[in-house]
């Protein structure tokens, strides 16, 4: 079973009350729950089942509007009035079919200023998820796929892994991201720079 998952993180930081926000914002699988069309020896017809769905521009827009943006506002509520930038990669579904204009309007609703930026093409070194988190999730997912009894079981395990990702390690990922940007600037925007991944 293959499932695409939409993840959102920010740099771990202190809330105004001094408590730690660990940087883990959202882990949303592209799935839907529907009644089973047919019965089997394992479940009756009509039993609710979770299954993967195709990620289209419309689906991505819906997930951002209904799942990710509300969680950003909830988990970073003291940031209202401050510019927040969401960086996603250049996948066609992210900005096609009017999504770029839709996100521009969505990010400015209710007094928030959430901007959307597209990652440079073929540049995983400037994606903090690619630097660390996805590697851990991918390794665990292979293990989970072998012994998960259902999509719901697999999703639950992946979410558990995501939300238990050590904040110190995520903070290190952002430090590496900063070093990548610094190295890119030092070689005038080129890609021939040393990899500062060490220790992540």
Short mmCIF file of C-alpha atoms in Angstrom, two decimals:
data_model
loop_
_atom_site.label_atom_id
_atom_site.label_comp_id
_atom_site.label_asym_id
_atom_site.label_seq_id
_atom_site.Cartn_x
_atom_site.Cartn_y
_atom_site.Cartn_z
CA UNK A 1 0.00 0.00 0.00
CA UNK A 2 1.35 3.41 -0.99
CA UNK A 3 0.16 6.59 0.69
CA UNK A 4 1.23 10.19 0.15
CA UNK A 5 1.44 12.24 3.32
CA UNK A 6 1.45 16.03 3.66
CA UNK A 7 3.76 17.16 6.47
CA UNK A 8 4.36 20.63 7.90
CA UNK A 9 7.04 21.68 10.36
CA UNK A 10 8.60 24.88 11.65
CA UNK A 11 11.74 25.60 13.63
CA UNK A 12 11.28 24.57 17.29
CA UNK A 13 10.77 27.69 19.38
CA UNK A 14 9.52 29.06 22.66
CA UNK A 15 5.97 30.26 23.08
CA UNK A 16 5.40 33.61 24.81
CA UNK A 17 4.81 31.73 28.09
CA UNK A 18 8.22 30.08 27.82
CA UNK A 19 6.96 26.59 26.96
CA UNK A 20 8.46 24.72 24.02
CA UNK A 21 6.73 24.40 20.67
CA UNK A 22 8.47 21.33 19.17
CA UNK A 23 8.03 22.42 15.53
CA UNK A 24 5.77 19.53 14.52
CA UNK A 25 2.63 20.98 12.95
CA UNK A 26 0.83 18.55 10.65
CA UNK A 27 1.06 15.03 9.27
CA UNK A 28 -1.93 14.51 6.99
CA UNK A 29 -2.26 11.37 4.85
CA UNK A 30 -4.02 11.67 1.52
CA UNK A 31 -6.73 9.17 2.43
CA UNK A 32 -10.48 9.08 2.77
CA UNK A 33 -12.83 6.94 4.83
CA UNK A 34 -15.72 5.37 2.91
CA UNK A 35 -18.05 2.37 3.38
CA UNK A 36 -16.76 -0.82 1.76
CA UNK A 37 -18.57 -1.44 -1.52
CA UNK A 38 -18.36 -5.21 -1.11
CA UNK A 39 -18.12 -7.63 1.77
CA UNK A 40 -15.28 -10.07 2.39
CA UNK A 41 -14.25 -12.63 4.99
CA UNK A 42 -12.54 -9.82 6.91
CA UNK A 43 -15.32 -7.21 6.90
CA UNK A 44 -18.96 -6.75 6.07
CA UNK A 45 -20.24 -4.64 3.21
CA UNK A 46 -20.63 -1.05 4.38
CA UNK A 47 -17.82 -1.23 6.95
CA UNK A 48 -15.94 2.06 7.04
CA UNK A 49 -12.52 1.73 5.41
CA UNK A 50 -9.64 4.16 5.01
CA UNK A 51 -7.99 4.14 1.58
CA UNK A 52 -5.47 6.27 -0.27
CA UNK A 53 -6.67 8.90 -2.74
CA UNK A 54 -5.07 10.49 -5.80
CA UNK A 55 -3.43 13.83 -5.08
CA UNK A 56 -4.84 16.37 -7.52
CA UNK A 57 -4.60 20.16 -7.40
CA UNK A 58 -8.11 20.26 -5.95
CA UNK A 59 -7.29 17.69 -3.27
CA UNK A 60 -4.10 19.51 -2.29
CA UNK A 61 -6.02 22.79 -2.04
CA UNK A 62 -8.65 21.16 0.18
CA UNK A 63 -6.07 19.60 2.48
CA UNK A 64 -4.20 22.88 2.88
CA UNK A 65 -7.41 24.79 3.58
CA UNK A 66 -9.07 22.29 5.92
CA UNK A 67 -6.15 20.53 7.60
CA UNK A 68 -2.80 22.31 7.41
CA UNK A 69 -3.63 26.04 7.63
CA UNK A 70 -5.94 25.54 10.66
CA UNK A 71 -3.17 23.63 12.44
CA UNK A 72 -0.64 26.36 11.69
CA UNK A 73 -3.01 28.90 13.20
CA UNK A 74 -3.67 26.68 16.20
CA UNK A 75 -0.07 25.72 16.96
CA UNK A 76 1.46 29.11 16.16
CA UNK A 77 -1.39 31.30 17.39
CA UNK A 78 0.96 33.87 18.93
CA UNK A 79 2.34 34.49 15.41
CA UNK A 80 -0.85 36.14 14.16
CA UNK A 81 0.18 39.45 12.64
CA UNK A 82 3.67 38.18 11.86
CA UNK A 83 4.59 37.00 8.37
CA UNK A 84 4.67 33.19 8.11
CA UNK A 85 6.05 31.68 4.91
CA UNK A 86 5.04 28.19 3.77
CA UNK A 87 7.57 26.69 1.39
CA UNK A 88 6.37 23.77 -0.69
CA UNK A 89 8.08 22.08 -3.61
CA UNK A 90 7.24 22.72 -7.24
CA UNK A 91 4.92 19.75 -7.74
CA UNK A 92 2.35 20.57 -10.42
CA UNK A 93 -0.54 19.95 -8.04
CA UNK A 94 0.68 22.64 -5.65
CA UNK A 95 0.25 25.70 -7.84
CA UNK A 96 -1.83 24.61 -10.83
CA UNK A 97 -5.54 25.18 -11.49
CA UNK A 98 -5.60 28.49 -9.63
CA UNK A 99 -4.01 27.20 -6.43
CA UNK A 100 -1.38 29.95 -6.25
CA UNK A 101 -4.04 32.68 -6.29
CA UNK A 102 -6.25 30.70 -3.91
CA UNK A 103 -3.42 30.31 -1.37
CA UNK A 104 -2.60 34.00 -1.64
CA UNK A 105 -6.16 34.84 -0.56
CA UNK A 106 -6.36 32.07 2.03
CA UNK A 107 -3.15 33.12 3.76
CA UNK A 108 -4.41 36.66 4.34
CA UNK A 109 -7.75 35.79 5.93
CA UNK A 110 -8.75 36.68 9.50
CA UNK A 111 -5.79 38.96 10.18
CA UNK A 112 -3.11 36.38 9.34
CA UNK A 113 -0.27 36.88 6.87
CA UNK A 114 0.66 33.43 5.60
CA UNK A 115 2.60 33.55 2.35
CA UNK A 116 3.35 30.66 0.00
CA UNK A 117 6.73 30.19 -1.64
CA UNK A 118 7.85 27.52 -4.10
CA UNK A 119 11.10 25.69 -3.51
CA UNK A 120 13.67 25.91 -6.30
CA UNK A 121 13.42 23.04 -8.76
CA UNK A 122 15.50 19.93 -8.03
CA UNK A 123 16.81 21.41 -4.78
CA UNK A 124 16.16 18.94 -1.93
CA UNK A 125 18.96 20.62 0.06
CA UNK A 126 16.67 23.60 0.69
CA UNK A 127 13.77 21.45 1.95
CA UNK A 128 14.01 20.85 5.69
CA UNK A 129 11.80 17.75 5.40
CA UNK A 130 14.18 16.19 2.87
CA UNK A 131 17.16 17.00 5.08
CA UNK A 132 16.01 14.78 7.91
CA UNK A 133 12.40 13.96 8.66
CA UNK A 134 11.47 12.15 5.44
CA UNK A 135 14.44 9.82 5.78
CA UNK A 136 13.25 8.67 9.19
CA UNK A 137 9.65 8.34 8.09
CA UNK A 138 10.60 6.44 4.94
CA UNK A 139 12.70 3.93 6.86
CA UNK A 140 9.93 3.30 9.37
CA UNK A 141 7.25 3.19 6.68
CA UNK A 142 8.96 0.28 4.96
CA UNK A 143 8.89 -1.61 8.25
CA UNK A 144 5.28 -0.62 8.99
CA UNK A 145 4.02 -1.62 5.54
CA UNK A 146 5.14 -5.19 6.13
CA UNK A 147 3.09 -5.76 9.26
CA UNK A 148 0.24 -3.22 9.16
CA UNK A 149 -3.16 -4.85 8.94
CA UNK A 150 -4.84 -1.91 7.17
CA UNK A 151 -4.30 1.57 5.78
CA UNK A 152 -5.61 3.01 9.06
CA UNK A 153 -3.04 1.01 11.00
CA UNK A 154 -0.22 2.18 8.73
CA UNK A 155 -1.36 5.82 8.97
CA UNK A 156 -1.53 5.64 12.78
CA UNK A 157 2.01 4.29 12.97
CA UNK A 158 3.45 6.91 10.62
CA UNK A 159 1.70 9.72 12.52
CA UNK A 160 3.05 8.38 15.80
CA UNK A 161 6.59 8.37 14.37
CA UNK A 162 6.19 11.92 13.04
CA UNK A 163 4.84 13.42 16.25
CA UNK A 164 7.56 11.71 18.30
CA UNK A 165 10.37 13.09 16.13
CA UNK A 166 12.88 14.64 18.57
CA UNK A 167 12.70 18.43 18.56
CA UNK A 168 16.48 18.61 18.99
CA UNK A 169 16.93 16.67 15.76
CA UNK A 170 14.45 18.91 13.94
CA UNK A 171 16.35 21.93 15.24
CA UNK A 172 19.54 20.40 13.81
CA UNK A 173 17.78 19.99 10.45
CA UNK A 174 17.05 23.72 10.40
CA UNK A 175 20.70 24.42 11.26
CA UNK A 176 21.77 22.32 8.25
CA UNK A 177 19.20 24.15 6.09
CA UNK A 178 20.77 27.46 7.15
CA UNK A 179 24.22 26.14 6.25
CA UNK A 180 22.95 25.07 2.81
CA UNK A 181 21.63 28.58 2.16
CA UNK A 182 24.92 30.08 3.33
CA UNK A 183 26.92 27.74 1.09
CA UNK A 184 24.68 28.50 -1.91
CA UNK A 185 25.21 32.23 -1.41
CA UNK A 186 28.97 31.76 -1.09
CA UNK A 187 29.15 30.06 -4.49
CA UNK A 188 26.95 32.68 -6.15
CA UNK A 189 23.85 30.51 -6.30
CA UNK A 190 25.58 27.46 -7.72
CA UNK A 191 25.33 23.90 -6.49
CA UNK A 192 29.00 22.98 -6.07
CA UNK A 193 29.27 23.32 -2.32
CA UNK A 194 30.19 20.89 0.50
CA UNK A 195 27.38 18.97 2.16
CA UNK A 196 27.00 20.06 5.80
CA UNK A 197 24.74 17.12 6.74
CA UNK A 198 27.17 15.71 9.28
CA UNK A 199 25.59 14.67 12.56
CA UNK A 200 21.94 14.78 11.45
#
